[in-house]
Amino acid sequence: MILKTFEKPSEKPLKNLTTKPSIMKKQLIISLFSLALPLFLLAQDQTLFDDVDRTGAWGGPMFEYSSLDGDVQVASGGGGALILDDFYLGGYGMGDVEFDILRPEEDIRERVKFKHGGLWLGYTPMQSKVLHPYASVKFGWGKARYRSSQLDDPEIIFTELNDNIFVMTPELGFEVNVFSWFRMAMTGSYRMVSGLGAVPNFDEQDLSEFALQLTLRFGGFGSDNDWD
């Protein structure tokens, strides 16, 4: 009997069939990404200031003329803001507003002083015109200080108190473009005071008054200086 031996066929290494498809897949992904990238850049989220055409910034002093029972007072302060088209957003601070009440029959002088500061929002349409509308509103927080003293000797103090207040001041008027870097606004305003409770003989209505405002603005207003 002849026995045949069969040799196990040698195992040949298999070709790497996945190499070529993998390379093609990577190339396809890179190509698609390259095509899609410009679309992603064009499709970015819109933001609040995308369409703003006029930008700038300014600062300057302001003056307020008001009265209480014929006692005319001038208060000064200052502020500044960023310009976004016809609007501006910034802050302000107003110095002491002071009113006196004299009581000769009691030999008493009563005085209340208050100051405030906070947020300032404004709107100035038609800025290319030399004369154009101007409007703003201020939201401020501050402190009122009350003192009663002897009429002929203010150093003799009877009572001294402090109280926190909130002040809102809308104003409306017009503005003049004096130079490209300087504007002057003249407005009528109404100062609304709230939160006053600890001050005797004065209430919120006493401190809430109509006033005249003068605002001087210096800065860059983002205009082309082509005024009509």
Coordinates of C-alpha atoms in Angstrom, one line a residue:
M1 CA 0.0 0.0 0.0
I2 CA 1.3 3.3 -1.0
L3 CA 0.5 6.1 1.4
K4 CA 0.5 9.6 0.0
T5 CA 1.3 12.4 2.1
F6 CA -0.4 15.7 1.6
E7 CA 1.4 18.7 2.5
K8 CA -0.6 21.5 4.0
P9 CA -0.7 24.3 1.4
S10 CA 1.4 27.2 2.5
E11 CA -0.6 30.2 3.7
K12 CA 0.1 33.1 1.5
P13 CA -0.4 36.5 3.2
L14 CA -3.7 38.1 2.2
K15 CA -3.5 41.4 0.4
N16 CA -4.6 44.4 2.5
L17 CA -7.9 45.0 0.7
T18 CA -8.9 47.8 3.2
T19 CA -6.0 50.1 2.5
K20 CA -7.2 51.6 -0.8
P21 CA -10.8 52.1 0.3
S22 CA -9.6 53.7 3.5
I23 CA -7.5 56.2 1.6
M24 CA -10.3 57.0 -0.7
K25 CA -12.7 57.5 2.3
K26 CA -10.3 59.9 3.9
Q27 CA -9.9 61.9 0.7
L28 CA -13.6 62.1 0.3
I29 CA -14.1 63.4 3.9
I30 CA -11.4 66.0 3.4
S31 CA -12.9 67.1 0.1
L32 CA -16.4 67.4 1.6
F33 CA -15.0 69.4 4.6
S34 CA -13.2 71.7 2.2
L35 CA -16.4 72.4 0.3
A36 CA -18.5 72.8 3.4
L37 CA -16.1 75.2 5.3
P38 CA -16.9 78.3 3.3
L39 CA -20.6 77.6 3.8
F40 CA -20.1 77.3 7.6
L41 CA -18.2 80.6 7.6
L42 CA -21.0 82.3 5.7
A43 CA -23.7 80.8 8.0
Q44 CA -22.3 82.2 11.2
D45 CA -24.9 83.5 13.7
Q46 CA -26.1 87.0 13.3
T47 CA -25.3 89.3 16.2
L48 CA -26.8 92.5 17.7
F49 CA -24.3 94.8 16.0
D50 CA -23.9 93.2 12.6
D51 CA -25.8 96.0 10.8
V52 CA -24.3 98.9 12.7
D53 CA -23.0 101.5 10.2
R54 CA -22.0 104.3 12.6
T55 CA -19.8 103.8 15.6
G56 CA -18.0 106.2 17.9
A57 CA -17.5 107.4 21.4
W58 CA -17.9 110.7 23.3
G59 CA -17.7 112.3 26.7
G60 CA -18.3 115.7 28.2
P61 CA -20.0 117.8 30.9
M62 CA -23.7 118.6 31.4
F63 CA -25.5 121.2 33.4
E64 CA -29.0 121.1 34.9
Y65 CA -31.1 124.2 35.9
S66 CA -34.0 123.5 38.2
S67 CA -35.9 125.2 41.1
L68 CA -37.7 124.4 44.3
D69 CA -40.1 127.1 45.6
G70 CA -38.2 129.7 43.6
D71 CA -34.8 128.5 44.8
V72 CA -33.0 128.1 41.5
Q73 CA -30.1 125.7 41.5
V74 CA -27.5 124.7 38.9
A75 CA -26.1 121.2 39.1
S76 CA -23.2 119.9 37.0
G77 CA -22.0 116.5 36.1
G78 CA -20.6 114.5 33.3
G79 CA -20.9 111.3 31.3
G80 CA -19.8 109.4 28.2
A81 CA -21.1 106.8 25.9
L82 CA -20.5 104.5 22.9
I83 CA -22.3 105.4 19.7
L84 CA -24.2 102.7 17.7
D85 CA -25.9 104.3 14.7
D86 CA -28.5 106.7 16.0
F87 CA -28.3 105.4 19.6
Y88 CA -25.8 105.7 22.4
L89 CA -25.2 103.7 25.6
G90 CA -23.1 104.9 28.5
G91 CA -23.1 106.2 32.0
Y92 CA -23.3 109.5 33.9
G93 CA -22.8 111.2 37.2
M94 CA -24.6 114.3 38.5
G95 CA -23.1 116.4 41.3
D96 CA -25.0 117.8 44.3
V97 CA -28.4 119.3 43.8
E98 CA -29.1 121.5 46.9
F99 CA -32.3 123.1 48.2
D100 CA -32.8 125.3 51.3
I101 CA -35.9 126.1 53.3
L102 CA -35.6 129.0 55.8
R103 CA -37.9 129.1 58.8
P104 CA -37.1 132.5 60.5
E105 CA -39.9 132.1 63.0
E106 CA -38.2 129.0 64.3
D107 CA -34.6 130.1 63.6
I108 CA -34.0 127.0 61.5
R109 CA -32.4 126.4 58.2
E110 CA -33.4 123.1 56.5
R111 CA -31.2 121.9 53.6
V112 CA -31.4 118.8 51.4
K113 CA -28.6 117.8 49.0
F114 CA -28.6 114.8 46.7
K115 CA -26.5 113.4 43.9
H116 CA -26.9 110.4 41.6
G117 CA -25.4 108.5 38.7
G118 CA -26.0 105.4 36.6
L119 CA -27.0 104.3 33.1
W120 CA -27.5 106.7 30.2
L121 CA -29.4 105.8 27.0
G122 CA -29.8 108.2 24.1
Y123 CA -31.3 108.6 20.6
T124 CA -30.1 111.2 18.1
P125 CA -31.7 110.7 14.6
M126 CA -30.8 112.7 11.5
Q127 CA -27.2 113.3 12.8
S128 CA -26.1 114.5 9.3
K129 CA -28.2 117.6 9.8
V130 CA -26.6 120.6 11.6
L131 CA -29.7 120.8 13.8
H132 CA -31.4 117.5 14.7
P133 CA -33.6 116.0 17.5
Y134 CA -32.0 114.7 20.7
A135 CA -33.6 112.5 23.3
S136 CA -32.2 110.5 26.3
V137 CA -33.1 108.9 29.6
K138 CA -31.0 108.5 32.6
F139 CA -31.4 105.8 35.3
G140 CA -29.5 106.7 38.4
W141 CA -29.0 105.7 42.0
G142 CA -27.8 108.1 44.7
K143 CA -28.1 109.5 48.2
A144 CA -30.1 112.4 49.7
R145 CA -28.6 114.2 52.7
Y146 CA -30.8 116.3 55.1
R147 CA -29.6 118.8 57.7
S148 CA -31.4 121.2 59.9
S149 CA -29.3 123.8 61.6
Q150 CA -29.5 127.2 63.3
L151 CA -30.5 129.9 60.8
D152 CA -27.7 132.3 61.6
D153 CA -25.1 129.7 62.5
P154 CA -25.0 126.6 60.2
E155 CA -22.4 125.0 62.4
I156 CA -25.1 124.4 65.1
I157 CA -26.7 121.2 63.7
F158 CA -30.0 119.9 65.1
T159 CA -30.7 116.9 62.8
E160 CA -28.7 115.1 60.1
L161 CA -30.0 112.2 58.0
N162 CA -29.2 110.2 54.9
D163 CA -31.5 108.3 52.6
N164 CA -31.0 106.3 49.4
I165 CA -32.9 107.4 46.2
F166 CA -33.5 106.3 42.7
V167 CA -33.7 109.0 39.9
M168 CA -35.0 108.7 36.4
T169 CA -34.6 111.7 34.1
P170 CA -36.1 111.7 30.5
E171 CA -35.2 114.6 28.3
L172 CA -36.1 115.9 24.9
G173 CA -34.8 118.7 22.7
F174 CA -32.4 119.4 19.9
E175 CA -28.7 119.2 19.2
V176 CA -26.3 121.3 17.1
N177 CA -23.3 120.0 15.3
V178 CA -20.7 122.7 16.1
F179 CA -17.6 120.9 14.9
S180 CA -17.0 117.4 13.7
W181 CA -15.8 116.6 17.2
F182 CA -18.1 118.8 19.3
R183 CA -21.9 118.8 19.7
M184 CA -24.2 120.8 22.0
A185 CA -27.6 119.6 23.1
M186 CA -30.3 121.8 24.7
T187 CA -33.2 120.0 26.2
G188 CA -36.1 120.1 28.7
S189 CA -36.2 117.3 31.2
Y190 CA -38.1 116.0 34.2
R191 CA -36.3 114.6 37.2
M192 CA -38.3 111.8 38.9
V193 CA -37.1 110.9 42.4
S194 CA -38.3 107.9 44.3
G195 CA -37.3 106.0 47.4
L196 CA -37.2 109.1 49.7
G197 CA -38.6 108.3 53.1
A198 CA -36.3 109.2 55.9
V199 CA -36.0 112.9 55.2
P200 CA -38.4 115.2 57.1
N201 CA -40.3 118.1 55.5
F202 CA -39.2 117.0 52.0
D203 CA -40.9 114.4 49.9
E204 CA -40.3 112.9 46.5
Q205 CA -42.5 115.5 44.8
D206 CA -40.4 118.3 46.2
L207 CA -37.3 116.8 44.5
S208 CA -39.0 115.8 41.3
E209 CA -38.9 118.8 39.1
F210 CA -38.8 120.1 35.5
A211 CA -35.4 121.3 34.5
L212 CA -33.4 122.7 31.6
Q213 CA -30.4 120.7 30.5
L214 CA -27.2 121.6 28.6
T215 CA -25.0 118.8 27.4
L216 CA -21.6 119.2 25.7
R217 CA -20.4 116.2 23.8
F218 CA -16.8 115.8 22.6
G219 CA -15.5 112.9 20.7
G220 CA -15.7 110.9 17.5
F221 CA -19.2 110.5 16.1
G222 CA -18.5 108.3 13.2
S223 CA -19.8 110.8 10.6
D224 CA -18.5 111.8 7.3
N225 CA -18.9 115.5 8.1
D226 CA -21.2 116.0 5.1
W227 CA -23.7 118.1 7.0
D228 CA -26.8 119.6 5.4

